[in-house]
Short mmCIF file of N, CA and C in Angstrom, two decimals:
data_model
loop_
_atom_site.label_atom_id
_atom_site.label_comp_id
_atom_site.label_asym_id
_atom_site.label_seq_id
_atom_site.Cartn_x
_atom_site.Cartn_y
_atom_site.Cartn_z
N MET A 196 0.82 -1.19 0.00
CA MET A 196 0.00 0.00 0.00
C MET A 196 0.87 1.26 0.00
N MET A 197 2.00 1.21 0.71
CA MET A 197 2.88 2.39 0.73
C MET A 197 3.46 2.67 -0.64
N MET A 198 3.81 1.62 -1.38
CA MET A 198 4.37 1.83 -2.72
C MET A 198 3.32 2.47 -3.64
N GLN A 199 2.06 2.09 -3.47
CA GLN A 199 1.00 2.71 -4.27
C GLN A 199 0.89 4.19 -3.98
N VAL A 200 1.05 4.56 -2.72
CA VAL A 200 1.00 5.97 -2.35
C VAL A 200 2.18 6.71 -2.97
N PHE A 201 3.37 6.12 -2.92
CA PHE A 201 4.54 6.75 -3.53
C PHE A 201 4.38 6.91 -5.04
N VAL A 202 3.83 5.89 -5.69
CA VAL A 202 3.61 5.98 -7.14
C VAL A 202 2.58 7.05 -7.45
N LEU A 203 1.50 7.11 -6.67
CA LEU A 203 0.48 8.13 -6.88
C LEU A 203 1.06 9.53 -6.70
N ILE A 204 1.85 9.72 -5.67
CA ILE A 204 2.49 11.03 -5.46
C ILE A 204 3.43 11.36 -6.62
N GLY A 205 4.19 10.37 -7.08
CA GLY A 205 5.09 10.59 -8.21
C GLY A 205 4.35 10.98 -9.47
N VAL A 206 3.23 10.30 -9.75
CA VAL A 206 2.44 10.62 -10.95
C VAL A 206 1.85 12.02 -10.84
N ILE A 207 1.38 12.38 -9.66
CA ILE A 207 0.84 13.73 -9.46
C ILE A 207 1.93 14.77 -9.66
N LEU A 208 3.11 14.54 -9.09
CA LEU A 208 4.21 15.51 -9.24
C LEU A 208 4.68 15.63 -10.69
N PHE A 209 4.78 14.50 -11.39
CA PHE A 209 5.18 14.56 -12.80
C PHE A 209 4.13 15.26 -13.65
N SER A 210 2.86 15.03 -13.36
CA SER A 210 1.82 15.70 -14.15
C SER A 210 1.82 17.20 -13.87
N ILE A 211 2.09 17.61 -12.63
CA ILE A 211 2.21 19.04 -12.33
C ILE A 211 3.40 19.63 -13.07
N HIS A 212 4.50 18.90 -13.10
CA HIS A 212 5.69 19.36 -13.84
C HIS A 212 5.36 19.54 -15.32
N GLN A 213 4.63 18.60 -15.90
CA GLN A 213 4.27 18.71 -17.31
C GLN A 213 3.31 19.87 -17.55
N LEU A 214 2.40 20.12 -16.61
CA LEU A 214 1.51 21.28 -16.75
C LEU A 214 2.31 22.59 -16.75
N LYS A 215 3.30 22.67 -15.88
CA LYS A 215 4.16 23.86 -15.84
C LYS A 215 4.95 24.00 -17.14
N HIS A 216 5.45 22.89 -17.65
CA HIS A 216 6.19 22.91 -18.92
C HIS A 216 5.29 23.32 -20.07
N TRP A 217 4.07 22.82 -20.08
CA TRP A 217 3.08 23.18 -21.10
C TRP A 217 2.80 24.68 -21.06
N ASN A 218 2.66 25.22 -19.86
CA ASN A 218 2.42 26.65 -19.70
C ASN A 218 3.62 27.48 -20.16
N ALA A 219 4.82 26.97 -19.94
CA ALA A 219 6.03 27.72 -20.28
C ALA A 219 6.28 27.77 -21.79
N VAL A 220 6.07 26.66 -22.49
CA VAL A 220 6.41 26.62 -23.92
C VAL A 220 5.23 26.93 -24.83
N GLY A 221 4.02 26.86 -24.33
CA GLY A 221 2.85 27.13 -25.15
C GLY A 221 2.23 25.85 -25.69
N THR A 222 0.97 25.97 -26.07
CA THR A 222 0.21 24.79 -26.46
C THR A 222 0.73 24.15 -27.75
N ARG A 223 0.95 24.95 -28.76
CA ARG A 223 1.38 24.39 -30.05
C ARG A 223 2.74 23.70 -29.94
N ALA A 224 3.68 24.34 -29.28
CA ALA A 224 5.02 23.74 -29.15
C ALA A 224 4.98 22.50 -28.26
N TYR A 225 4.18 22.54 -27.21
CA TYR A 225 4.12 21.41 -26.29
C TYR A 225 3.54 20.17 -26.96
N TRP A 226 2.40 20.33 -27.64
CA TRP A 226 1.72 19.18 -28.23
C TRP A 226 2.31 18.75 -29.57
N SER A 227 3.28 19.49 -30.08
CA SER A 227 3.94 19.05 -31.30
C SER A 227 4.93 17.91 -31.03
N SER A 228 5.29 17.74 -29.78
CA SER A 228 6.17 16.64 -29.39
C SER A 228 5.35 15.37 -29.16
N GLY A 229 5.80 14.29 -29.72
CA GLY A 229 5.13 13.01 -29.50
C GLY A 229 5.20 12.53 -28.06
N TRP A 230 6.27 12.95 -27.36
CA TRP A 230 6.42 12.54 -25.97
C TRP A 230 5.33 13.11 -25.09
N ALA A 231 4.84 14.29 -25.41
CA ALA A 231 3.75 14.87 -24.63
C ALA A 231 2.50 13.99 -24.72
N TRP A 232 2.23 13.48 -25.92
CA TRP A 232 1.08 12.60 -26.10
C TRP A 232 1.25 11.31 -25.31
N ILE A 233 2.45 10.76 -25.33
CA ILE A 233 2.72 9.54 -24.57
C ILE A 233 2.62 9.79 -23.08
N ASP A 234 3.21 10.89 -22.62
CA ASP A 234 3.14 11.23 -21.19
C ASP A 234 1.71 11.34 -20.71
N TRP A 235 0.88 12.12 -21.41
CA TRP A 235 -0.49 12.34 -20.94
C TRP A 235 -1.36 11.11 -21.10
N THR A 236 -1.07 10.27 -22.06
CA THR A 236 -1.80 9.01 -22.15
C THR A 236 -1.50 8.16 -20.93
N ASN A 237 -0.24 8.10 -20.54
CA ASN A 237 0.13 7.36 -19.34
C ASN A 237 -0.47 7.96 -18.09
N TYR A 238 -0.46 9.29 -17.95
CA TYR A 238 -1.04 9.93 -16.77
C TYR A 238 -2.53 9.61 -16.66
N ILE A 239 -3.24 9.68 -17.78
CA ILE A 239 -4.68 9.40 -17.76
C ILE A 239 -4.94 7.95 -17.37
N ILE A 240 -4.14 7.04 -17.91
CA ILE A 240 -4.31 5.63 -17.56
C ILE A 240 -3.99 5.40 -16.08
N PHE A 241 -2.93 6.00 -15.58
CA PHE A 241 -2.60 5.86 -14.16
C PHE A 241 -3.70 6.42 -13.27
N PHE A 242 -4.22 7.60 -13.60
CA PHE A 242 -5.29 8.18 -12.78
C PHE A 242 -6.55 7.32 -12.85
N ALA A 243 -6.85 6.73 -14.00
CA ALA A 243 -7.99 5.82 -14.11
C ALA A 243 -7.77 4.60 -13.23
N CYS A 244 -6.56 4.06 -13.25
CA CYS A 244 -6.25 2.88 -12.40
C CYS A 244 -6.40 3.20 -10.93
N PHE A 245 -5.85 4.32 -10.50
CA PHE A 245 -5.95 4.68 -9.09
C PHE A 245 -7.40 4.95 -8.69
N SER A 246 -8.17 5.56 -9.57
CA SER A 246 -9.59 5.82 -9.27
C SER A 246 -10.34 4.51 -9.10
N LEU A 247 -10.11 3.56 -9.99
CA LEU A 247 -10.78 2.27 -9.88
C LEU A 247 -10.32 1.52 -8.63
N ARG A 248 -9.05 1.58 -8.33
CA ARG A 248 -8.50 0.86 -7.18
C ARG A 248 -9.09 1.38 -5.88
N TYR A 249 -9.01 2.69 -5.68
CA TYR A 249 -9.50 3.25 -4.42
C TYR A 249 -11.01 3.34 -4.38
N GLY A 250 -11.66 3.39 -5.54
CA GLY A 250 -13.11 3.32 -5.58
C GLY A 250 -13.61 1.95 -5.12
N SER A 251 -12.91 0.90 -5.53
CA SER A 251 -13.31 -0.45 -5.10
C SER A 251 -13.09 -0.64 -3.60
N LEU A 252 -12.03 -0.06 -3.06
CA LEU A 252 -11.81 -0.15 -1.62
C LEU A 252 -12.91 0.58 -0.86
N GLN A 253 -13.34 1.73 -1.39
CA GLN A 253 -14.41 2.48 -0.73
C GLN A 253 -15.72 1.70 -0.81
N GLN A 254 -16.00 1.09 -1.96
CA GLN A 254 -17.23 0.30 -2.11
C GLN A 254 -17.22 -0.89 -1.15
N ALA A 255 -16.10 -1.53 -1.01
CA ALA A 255 -16.01 -2.70 -0.14
C ALA A 255 -16.06 -2.32 1.34
N SER A 256 -15.64 -1.12 1.68
CA SER A 256 -15.60 -0.72 3.09
C SER A 256 -16.99 -0.55 3.70
N VAL A 257 -17.99 -0.30 2.88
CA VAL A 257 -19.34 -0.11 3.43
C VAL A 257 -20.12 -1.43 3.51
N LEU A 258 -19.57 -2.51 2.97
CA LEU A 258 -20.25 -3.81 3.03
C LEU A 258 -19.89 -4.54 4.32
N LYS A 259 -20.85 -5.28 4.83
CA LYS A 259 -20.63 -6.02 6.06
C LYS A 259 -19.86 -7.31 5.75
N PHE A 260 -18.75 -7.50 6.45
CA PHE A 260 -17.97 -8.71 6.25
C PHE A 260 -17.49 -9.22 7.59
N PRO A 261 -17.62 -10.45 7.90
CA PRO A 261 -18.41 -11.46 7.22
C PRO A 261 -19.89 -11.24 7.52
N PRO A 262 -20.73 -11.54 6.55
CA PRO A 262 -22.17 -11.35 6.77
C PRO A 262 -22.73 -12.44 7.69
N ASP A 263 -23.88 -12.15 8.27
CA ASP A 263 -24.57 -13.18 9.05
C ASP A 263 -24.99 -14.31 8.11
N TYR A 264 -25.13 -15.49 8.65
CA TYR A 264 -25.49 -16.62 7.80
C TYR A 264 -26.91 -16.51 7.25
N THR A 265 -27.72 -15.61 7.81
CA THR A 265 -29.10 -15.45 7.34
C THR A 265 -29.26 -14.38 6.29
N GLU A 266 -28.21 -13.65 5.97
CA GLU A 266 -28.35 -12.56 5.00
C GLU A 266 -27.39 -12.75 3.82
N TYR A 267 -27.78 -12.16 2.71
CA TYR A 267 -26.97 -12.22 1.49
C TYR A 267 -26.35 -10.85 1.25
N VAL A 268 -25.05 -10.82 1.08
CA VAL A 268 -24.34 -9.59 0.75
C VAL A 268 -23.60 -9.83 -0.56
N SER A 269 -23.87 -8.98 -1.54
CA SER A 269 -23.22 -9.13 -2.84
C SER A 269 -21.93 -8.32 -2.87
N TYR A 270 -20.86 -9.01 -3.18
CA TYR A 270 -19.57 -8.35 -3.30
C TYR A 270 -19.19 -8.13 -4.76
N TRP A 271 -20.16 -8.25 -5.66
CA TRP A 271 -19.88 -8.15 -7.08
C TRP A 271 -19.41 -6.76 -7.48
N CYS A 272 -20.00 -5.70 -6.92
CA CYS A 272 -19.64 -4.34 -7.34
C CYS A 272 -18.17 -4.04 -7.09
N PRO A 273 -17.65 -4.24 -5.87
CA PRO A 273 -16.21 -4.00 -5.69
C PRO A 273 -15.34 -4.99 -6.47
N ALA A 274 -15.81 -6.23 -6.60
CA ALA A 274 -15.03 -7.22 -7.36
C ALA A 274 -14.97 -6.83 -8.84
N GLY A 275 -16.07 -6.33 -9.39
CA GLY A 275 -16.08 -5.88 -10.77
C GLY A 275 -15.17 -4.70 -10.99
N THR A 276 -15.14 -3.79 -10.02
CA THR A 276 -14.26 -2.62 -10.12
C THR A 276 -12.80 -3.05 -10.07
N ILE A 277 -12.49 -4.02 -9.23
CA ILE A 277 -11.11 -4.52 -9.16
C ILE A 277 -10.74 -5.19 -10.48
N SER A 278 -11.67 -5.92 -11.07
CA SER A 278 -11.41 -6.56 -12.36
C SER A 278 -11.14 -5.51 -13.44
N ARG A 279 -11.93 -4.44 -13.47
CA ARG A 279 -11.69 -3.37 -14.44
C ARG A 279 -10.37 -2.68 -14.18
N TRP A 280 -10.01 -2.50 -12.90
CA TRP A 280 -8.73 -1.87 -12.54
C TRP A 280 -7.58 -2.69 -13.10
N LYS A 281 -7.65 -4.00 -12.95
CA LYS A 281 -6.58 -4.85 -13.46
C LYS A 281 -6.50 -4.80 -14.99
N GLN A 282 -7.66 -4.74 -15.66
CA GLN A 282 -7.66 -4.66 -17.12
C GLN A 282 -7.05 -3.35 -17.60
N VAL A 283 -7.36 -2.25 -16.94
CA VAL A 283 -6.79 -0.96 -17.33
C VAL A 283 -5.29 -0.95 -17.06
N LEU A 284 -4.88 -1.53 -15.95
CA LEU A 284 -3.46 -1.59 -15.60
C LEU A 284 -2.69 -2.41 -16.63
N VAL A 285 -3.26 -3.52 -17.08
CA VAL A 285 -2.62 -4.34 -18.10
C VAL A 285 -2.51 -3.57 -19.41
N SER A 286 -3.53 -2.77 -19.76
CA SER A 286 -3.45 -1.99 -20.99
C SER A 286 -2.37 -0.93 -20.89
N CYS A 287 -2.13 -0.41 -19.69
CA CYS A 287 -1.05 0.56 -19.50
C CYS A 287 0.30 -0.12 -19.69
N VAL A 288 0.46 -1.30 -19.18
CA VAL A 288 1.72 -2.02 -19.32
C VAL A 288 1.96 -2.38 -20.78
N LYS A 289 0.89 -2.78 -21.49
CA LYS A 289 1.02 -3.10 -22.91
C LYS A 289 1.35 -1.87 -23.72
N PHE A 290 0.83 -0.71 -23.30
CA PHE A 290 1.09 0.53 -24.01
C PHE A 290 2.55 0.93 -23.92
N LEU A 291 3.14 0.68 -22.75
CA LEU A 291 4.54 1.05 -22.56
C LEU A 291 5.41 0.11 -23.35
#
C-alpha cells in the first residue's frame, strides 16, 4: 500500500511538472512533441487505475464482512471494479 502511495504522489508531481512545462512553452510547441502525447496518455491511464483501485476499496468498506449466515451480501460491485482496474493496468503495461 505504501508503494502505491509513492507511485500516486510521483504521478501527481510529474503531471504538475508537465503542466508547468506546457504553460512555459505554449500549447502548439508542447503538443507538437510526440512525448507529450505519450506522457499524458500514461497519466490518464494511471489516474484511471488509481480511481478504480481506491473506488473499489471504498465500495467494499461499506459492506458487512463477514455477513450473518441469514443474509446475502453481494460483493460483485467491488469485485467488478477490481477486475476493471486490473484490465486498465494491463493496458497501461502493454502501451509502454
